[in-house]
XYZ file of C-alpha atoms in Angstrom:
472
model
C -221.165 10.802 39.371
C -219.929 7.865 37.211
C -216.514 8.516 35.685
C -217.857 8.300 32.114
C -220.364 11.102 32.657
C -218.866 14.514 31.938
C -219.825 18.081 32.483
C -222.337 19.661 30.100
C -219.766 22.219 29.078
C -217.769 19.444 27.439
C -220.695 17.969 25.557
C -220.191 20.150 22.502
C -216.592 18.982 22.256
C -217.606 15.358 22.726
C -220.201 15.633 19.975
C -217.492 16.989 17.698
C -215.208 14.081 18.606
C -218.048 11.650 17.901
C -218.519 13.068 14.413
C -214.778 12.836 13.930
C -214.760 9.235 15.142
C -217.492 8.233 12.710
C -215.252 9.269 9.823
C -212.455 6.944 10.896
C -212.428 3.413 9.471
C -210.032 2.328 12.220
C -210.843 1.948 15.906
C -211.190 5.285 17.653
C -211.654 5.910 21.373
C -211.518 9.027 23.535
C -210.283 8.970 27.127
C -210.658 11.558 29.853
C -207.186 12.176 31.356
C -208.646 14.555 33.951
C -210.295 11.677 35.816
C -208.458 8.995 37.754
C -207.583 5.900 35.665
C -208.339 7.718 32.377
C -211.791 6.230 31.605
C -213.052 5.787 28.044
C -215.765 8.337 27.274
C -216.332 7.496 23.617
C -215.735 4.544 21.284
C -216.594 4.538 17.582
C -218.288 1.694 15.723
C -215.037 0.465 14.157
C -213.536 -0.021 17.609
C -216.622 -1.879 18.828
C -216.551 -4.200 15.808
C -212.818 -4.809 16.232
C -213.077 -5.571 19.962
C -216.435 -7.361 19.959
C -217.751 -5.280 22.872
C -220.941 -3.230 23.106
C -220.658 0.477 23.810
C -222.033 0.196 27.347
C -219.361 -2.424 28.120
C -216.605 -0.051 27.050
C -217.574 3.341 28.450
C -216.019 4.036 31.818
C -213.382 1.354 31.386
C -209.633 1.886 31.395
C -207.835 0.611 28.323
C -206.358 -2.192 30.440
C -209.671 -4.063 30.264
C -208.432 -5.505 26.948
C -205.187 -6.829 28.449
C -204.558 -10.542 28.920
C -201.967 -13.250 29.441
C -200.060 -12.434 26.239
C -200.083 -8.677 26.787
C -196.644 -7.182 27.384
C -196.982 -5.380 30.730
C -193.988 -3.168 30.003
C -195.611 -1.832 26.836
C -198.785 -1.224 28.830
C -196.800 0.862 31.312
C -195.176 2.820 28.491
C -198.628 3.635 27.078
C -199.783 4.911 30.464
C -196.651 7.067 30.898
C -197.188 8.515 27.425
C -200.768 9.467 28.309
C -199.766 10.987 31.642
C -197.061 13.058 29.970
C -199.637 14.321 27.437
C -197.327 13.408 24.561
C -198.080 11.674 21.270
C -196.855 8.145 20.666
C -197.318 4.922 18.689
C -197.271 1.504 20.347
C -197.838 -2.130 19.355
C -199.409 -4.381 21.966
C -201.389 -7.615 22.214
C -204.990 -6.936 23.254
C -207.902 -9.340 23.670
C -211.310 -9.287 22.044
C -214.418 -10.047 24.060
C -214.378 -13.672 22.859
C -210.857 -14.149 24.270
C -209.031 -14.031 20.941
C -205.768 -12.057 21.139
C -204.861 -9.619 18.381
C -202.015 -7.242 17.705
C -203.153 -3.657 18.173
C -201.311 -0.623 16.848
C -202.241 2.250 19.162
C -201.633 5.864 18.164
C -201.956 8.265 21.097
C -202.765 11.910 20.436
C -203.538 14.344 23.277
C -205.989 17.174 22.531
C -205.967 20.396 24.517
C -208.806 22.930 24.129
C -206.995 26.159 24.957
C -210.204 28.211 25.118
C -211.733 26.018 27.814
C -208.689 24.240 29.230
C -210.318 20.866 28.631
C -207.985 17.966 27.680
C -208.745 14.645 26.033
C -206.697 11.712 24.807
C -207.515 10.190 21.436
C -206.428 6.638 20.714
C -206.511 5.337 17.160
C -206.449 1.538 17.198
C -205.676 -0.680 14.230
C -205.603 -4.478 14.046
C -202.159 -5.370 12.644
C -202.335 -9.123 13.305
C -201.893 -9.999 9.625
C -198.685 -7.984 9.479
C -197.467 -9.511 12.739
C -198.191 -13.004 11.422
C -196.119 -12.300 8.330
C -193.299 -10.970 10.503
C -193.579 -13.990 12.801
C -193.203 -16.372 9.866
C -190.083 -14.555 8.669
C -188.626 -14.568 12.198
C -189.492 -18.245 12.616
C -187.688 -19.163 9.417
C -184.626 -17.155 10.438
C -184.529 -18.580 13.969
C -184.882 -22.146 12.728
C -182.202 -21.629 10.069
C -179.791 -20.285 12.700
C -180.646 -23.006 15.219
C -180.168 -25.792 12.674
C -176.666 -24.454 12.119
C -176.078 -24.568 15.871
C -177.074 -28.223 15.979
C -180.295 -27.900 17.987
C -182.519 -30.974 18.190
C -185.401 -31.219 15.731
C -187.920 -31.313 18.595
C -186.619 -27.937 19.822
C -186.992 -26.424 16.351
C -190.507 -27.788 15.882
C -191.576 -26.476 19.287
C -190.752 -22.969 18.107
C -193.309 -23.396 15.323
C -195.903 -24.538 17.891
C -195.161 -21.567 20.152
C -195.439 -19.139 17.240
C -198.862 -20.401 16.174
C -200.242 -20.583 19.720
C -199.346 -16.918 20.272
C -201.970 -15.860 17.701
C -204.878 -17.848 19.128
C -206.734 -18.134 22.427
C -204.699 -18.873 25.527
C -205.935 -22.480 25.799
C -205.014 -23.305 22.186
C -202.590 -26.218 21.851
C -200.414 -27.232 18.887
C -198.728 -30.532 18.090
C -196.386 -31.902 15.455
C -197.009 -35.587 14.731
C -195.050 -37.865 12.445
C -196.085 -41.293 11.179
C -193.436 -44.003 11.451
C -192.819 -46.939 9.101
C -195.287 -49.085 11.076
C -197.980 -46.440 10.599
C -198.079 -45.241 14.203
C -198.072 -41.612 15.279
C -194.882 -40.247 16.822
C -194.847 -36.947 18.693
C -192.398 -34.420 17.277
C -193.382 -31.421 19.424
C -196.250 -30.019 21.480
C -195.282 -29.222 25.068
C -198.594 -27.464 25.753
C -200.356 -30.820 25.446
C -200.199 -33.057 28.566
C -197.755 -35.957 28.397
C -200.698 -38.350 28.879
C -202.113 -37.156 25.552
C -198.826 -37.837 23.767
C -198.471 -41.280 25.345
C -201.930 -42.340 24.161
C -201.513 -40.826 20.682
C -198.313 -42.804 20.094
C -200.291 -46.032 20.594
C -202.632 -45.117 17.724
C -202.063 -46.398 14.197
C -202.905 -43.705 11.658
C -205.666 -44.101 9.097
C -207.900 -41.721 7.135
C -210.393 -41.989 10.022
C -208.078 -41.609 13.020
C -208.670 -38.019 13.996
C -208.067 -34.758 12.221
C -204.338 -35.409 11.869
C -204.874 -38.923 10.499
C -207.180 -37.522 7.833
C -204.751 -34.718 6.958
C -201.871 -37.195 6.699
C -203.639 -39.707 4.456
C -205.366 -37.141 2.199
C -202.340 -34.824 2.173
C -204.773 -31.922 2.575
C -205.807 -29.419 5.226
C -208.587 -30.857 7.421
C -210.896 -28.812 9.669
C -213.129 -30.343 12.358
C -215.447 -27.864 14.083
C -216.908 -30.289 16.627
C -214.757 -33.270 17.562
C -217.533 -34.659 19.760
C -219.701 -35.526 16.744
C -217.153 -35.846 13.925
C -216.838 -39.376 12.474
C -213.067 -38.836 12.414
C -213.079 -38.986 16.208
C -215.575 -41.816 16.753
C -213.030 -44.171 18.264
C -211.043 -41.456 19.999
C -213.657 -39.783 22.179
C -211.622 -40.629 25.286
C -208.989 -38.132 24.091
C -211.633 -35.497 23.358
C -213.260 -35.849 26.785
C -210.131 -36.234 28.901
C -208.431 -33.181 27.414
C -211.526 -31.004 26.892
C -211.084 -30.630 23.128
C -213.746 -29.261 20.808
C -212.264 -28.127 17.474
C -209.123 -29.168 15.637
C -207.382 -28.130 12.447
C -204.517 -29.981 10.769
C -202.175 -29.476 7.808
C -199.814 -32.095 6.339
C -196.025 -31.997 6.649
C -194.381 -33.134 3.418
C -191.020 -34.514 2.362
C -189.043 -33.228 -0.624
C -191.190 -35.313 -2.993
C -194.461 -33.916 -1.632
C -195.397 -37.067 0.297
C -196.938 -36.578 3.730
C -194.647 -37.582 6.598
C -196.640 -36.027 9.427
C -199.010 -33.242 10.411
C -199.150 -29.916 12.218
C -202.297 -29.761 14.351
C -204.103 -27.073 16.361
C -206.627 -27.921 19.093
C -209.236 -25.634 20.673
C -211.344 -25.909 23.823
C -214.220 -24.027 22.136
C -215.743 -24.326 18.686
C -213.534 -22.593 16.164
C -213.665 -22.315 12.388
C -210.684 -20.791 10.576
C -210.836 -17.701 8.415
C -209.142 -17.696 5.042
C -206.256 -15.876 6.728
C -206.047 -18.580 9.409
C -205.846 -21.341 6.817
C -203.174 -19.482 4.859
C -201.203 -18.946 8.084
C -201.458 -22.629 9.039
C -200.373 -23.826 5.628
C -197.411 -21.451 5.626
C -196.365 -22.805 9.018
C -196.800 -26.330 7.649
C -194.435 -25.480 4.801
C -191.866 -24.076 7.230
C -192.112 -27.210 9.378
C -191.662 -29.378 6.267
C -188.510 -27.449 5.334
C -187.303 -27.620 8.930
C -187.564 -31.414 8.953
C -185.714 -31.723 5.639
C -182.952 -29.250 6.546
C -182.569 -30.759 10.004
C -182.244 -34.252 8.564
C -179.638 -32.999 6.101
C -177.749 -31.298 8.907
C -177.969 -34.442 11.038
C -176.505 -36.424 8.152
C -173.684 -33.896 7.795
C -173.012 -34.069 11.529
C -173.220 -37.856 11.449
C -170.587 -37.977 8.751
C -168.453 -35.437 10.615
C -168.661 -37.313 13.921
C -168.836 -40.951 12.820
C -166.041 -43.289 11.829
C -167.253 -44.511 8.437
C -165.398 -47.836 8.613
C -166.875 -48.959 11.951
C -169.958 -46.685 12.383
C -168.628 -45.854 15.856
C -168.371 -42.221 16.992
C -165.037 -40.779 15.913
C -162.230 -38.729 17.476
C -163.976 -35.360 16.882
C -167.143 -36.579 18.566
C -165.208 -37.917 21.528
C -163.340 -34.666 22.132
C -166.526 -32.568 21.924
C -168.408 -34.864 24.289
C -165.477 -34.947 26.705
C -165.496 -31.141 26.886
C -169.219 -31.118 27.710
C -168.914 -33.858 30.336
C -166.071 -32.019 32.058
C -168.410 -29.052 32.532
C -170.308 -31.204 35.041
C -167.281 -31.045 37.390
C -167.593 -34.693 38.426
C -165.044 -37.418 39.057
C -164.359 -39.963 36.378
C -161.735 -41.109 33.932
C -160.657 -41.261 30.316
C -159.585 -44.680 29.039
C -157.749 -45.646 25.865
C -158.160 -49.327 24.933
C -156.248 -51.287 22.308
C -155.988 -54.974 21.330
C -152.521 -56.458 20.833
C -153.881 -58.552 17.978
C -154.899 -55.527 15.854
C -151.518 -55.146 14.122
C -151.336 -58.880 13.370
C -154.793 -58.826 11.814
C -153.988 -55.787 9.669
C -150.674 -57.292 8.541
C -152.281 -60.574 7.520
C -155.720 -59.497 6.242
C -155.556 -55.759 5.636
C -157.170 -52.679 7.159
C -160.703 -53.851 6.389
C -160.226 -56.787 8.745
C -158.693 -54.453 11.332
C -161.759 -52.212 11.069
C -164.003 -55.225 11.596
C -162.050 -56.120 14.757
C -162.451 -52.593 16.226
C -166.114 -52.548 15.235
C -166.780 -55.818 17.076
C -164.968 -54.642 20.220
C -167.017 -51.437 20.182
C -170.249 -53.389 19.756
C -169.389 -55.625 22.695
C -168.722 -52.610 24.887
C -172.094 -51.163 23.861
C -173.983 -54.428 24.384
C -172.445 -54.744 27.831
C -174.056 -51.434 28.781
C -170.746 -49.635 28.878
C -172.272 -46.544 27.240
C -174.957 -45.861 29.842
C -172.976 -43.154 31.656
C -170.106 -42.547 29.290
C -168.949 -42.098 25.705
C -167.301 -44.704 23.468
C -165.518 -43.756 20.236
C -162.811 -44.878 17.815
C -159.989 -42.476 18.592
C -157.403 -43.854 16.131
C -156.964 -46.894 13.887
C -156.223 -49.267 16.776
C -157.592 -47.373 19.776
C -161.036 -47.110 21.313
C -161.512 -44.179 23.700
C -163.959 -44.054 26.596
C -164.906 -41.399 29.113
C -166.885 -42.206 32.241
C -168.180 -39.988 35.046
C -168.337 -42.149 38.157
C -166.562 -42.168 41.538
C -162.886 -43.041 41.235
C -163.409 -46.025 43.506
C -165.389 -47.659 40.701
C -162.490 -47.578 38.223
C -161.121 -51.113 38.908
C -164.559 -52.697 38.543
C -165.159 -50.775 35.335
C -161.848 -51.915 33.827
C -162.652 -55.486 34.794
C -165.999 -55.199 33.038
C -164.206 -54.028 29.913
C -161.910 -57.038 30.041
C -164.868 -59.413 30.409
C -166.240 -58.165 27.082
C -163.548 -60.043 25.140
C -163.485 -63.334 27.030
C -165.340 -64.905 24.108
C -163.282 -65.045 20.877
C -163.869 -62.664 17.994
C -164.104 -64.039 14.456
C -162.099 -62.195 11.812
C -161.860 -63.705 8.344
C -161.001 -67.388 8.978
C -159.602 -66.802 12.482
C -161.105 -66.879 15.947
C -159.135 -64.496 18.122
C -158.833 -64.399 21.887
C -157.943 -60.784 22.472
C -155.565 -59.196 24.911
C -156.746 -55.706 25.787
C -154.303 -53.050 26.917
C -155.717 -49.998 28.713
C -154.408 -46.577 29.584
C -156.445 -44.539 32.050
C -156.280 -40.880 33.080
C -158.265 -39.904 36.145
C -160.625 -36.937 36.121
C -160.175 -35.161 39.453
C -160.902 -31.664 40.789
C -157.336 -30.767 39.803
C -157.455 -32.435 36.406
C -160.275 -31.137 34.206
C -158.402 -30.250 31.012
C -159.468 -32.411 28.056
C -156.140 -32.112 26.214
C -154.135 -33.159 29.259
C -156.495 -36.042 30.011
C -156.155 -37.346 26.463
C -152.372 -36.994 26.649
C -152.196 -38.871 29.956
C -154.493 -41.652 28.718
C -152.401 -42.052 25.553
C -149.197 -42.107 27.609
C -150.700 -44.661 29.990
C -151.682 -46.880 27.059
C -148.121 -46.758 25.710
C -146.844 -47.882 29.121
C -149.460 -50.653 29.300
C -148.347 -52.031 25.928
C -144.870 -52.519 27.335
C -146.179 -54.681 30.158
C -146.525 -58.424 29.770
C -148.642 -59.061 32.869
C -150.718 -56.114 34.081
C -152.638 -54.869 31.019
C -153.766 -51.594 32.643
C -151.931 -48.412 33.574
C -153.606 -45.537 35.370
C -152.122 -42.063 35.375
C -153.173 -39.358 37.836
C -151.702 -36.029 36.817
C -148.113 -36.906 35.866
C -147.689 -39.799 38.316
C -148.246 -43.443 37.400
C -150.182 -45.304 40.087
C -150.488 -48.707 38.263
C-alpha cells in the first residue's frame, strides 16, 4: 500500500482536517508520523499555490522534497527531531518552490493525538516570510558594512557582501555584479565573485553607453533597467558573445549614485532563465542599490581619513604610523628580512639654507627614486622622521648587500633642490629580521642605532646590527 493511502478508519479525521485546512489562508499540510519518513497525506490550496506543486506531486513526499542548496541542514534536522518527539515548535528555513526559487518558510509544527482512536497526525502551518527576511537582511547588511568600514576592509569586500545578500534570495544560478564606470567611460568591476573571471576581463574592455547592456543603460539613464530576454534585446546586440558564453537570459540593473545623485556605477543581477521582477523585487534591488551607493561614499571617506592618518602630507609618502603597522603585519609571515633607516647627509644643509619645504622636496625625490627603482615590490617604504626614510624588506639575509647597493645606485644622479644640484651621500642603518628577532620595536631601535653609527663613519656608509651586535 502506498504510504499516502491510509486506513478507512482515519478517513473521517482526514476529512475534518481537510475542512480545517481550507479555512487557513497560510500553507497547511498534514503528515502521518506513524509511517516511516512521515509522508504528507494532505496539502491545502494555499500550500500548493505557495510551493507551485500540484497535489499529486506532494502527497506521499517527505517535507525534505522542498530542500535545496541554501537550506540549512541543521534546521532540517531540528524539525525532524521536533516531529519525532511529538512536540510543538516554530522554525524558519529556506525551502524551494517547484520553479527553483528559494523562499523563507516559517513552519509551525503541531502534533495532534486522537485519544479515542490513538491516531496521531502532525500539522505543519507554513508561511512565506521572505519579505520580512529581506528587510532583516538589508538591516544586517547595513550594520555589517558599517562595522567593516570601521575595520578598514577593502571596498571590494564590502560590495561582495551586497552581492551575496541579493543572490541568497534568488535561484541558485543567479549572479550579481557591481560595475563602476571610470573617467574614460570604461566599466570597472567592483565585485561579483560568482561571475567567471573571463566575464569580468571582457566587461572591463567595454566602453559604456546607453546601448551597452543592461548596466550601460541603467548607468546612462540613472534608472532601473529590466531586460527579460538578453538574446533579443537591442541593448545586447553587440554583446551576444557574453550572453552565449555565460548562458545568460535575463538581467536587471539599478544605478549606484554619488552624493549629488549622479550615477557612478550599477548593481546588476543576471539569470540563466527568463525572469521578470515583482514590485517587491524591484523595491529590494533599489534598496540594495542605495546601500551600495552609501557604502561607496562612506568607504571613500574612510579611505581619505586613513590616507591622511597614514600619509606624510609634505611628501605624499607613507608615514611613520603606516610603516609600523605594515612592519607588524609583515613580521607575522615569520620570514627573514631587514629594516633599514636611510638618511642623506645633505638634508640638514638644505634645510638650513632653504628651509623645511626644500628639505621635504629632497626626501620626496629620494622616495620617488626608490619607488621607480622597484624597491617597493617586496617591501614597504615610508618617511619615518624629518630626515629619515624607513624600509622593510622580506628576503633572504644573503641578499642584503645587493639590496643596499641598489639603494645607493638610486642617488648616483644629482637631485635638484632650488638652485642647487646635489650629489647625495646616503647613510644607512640596518637591523636584521631573524628567527630570534621578530619584535618591531626592537628592530626599529636597532635600525635607528645603526643609522647613528653610520653617520659617524666617513667611509663605509652602512651599518648592520643583528640583535645587539654590530657586524658592519
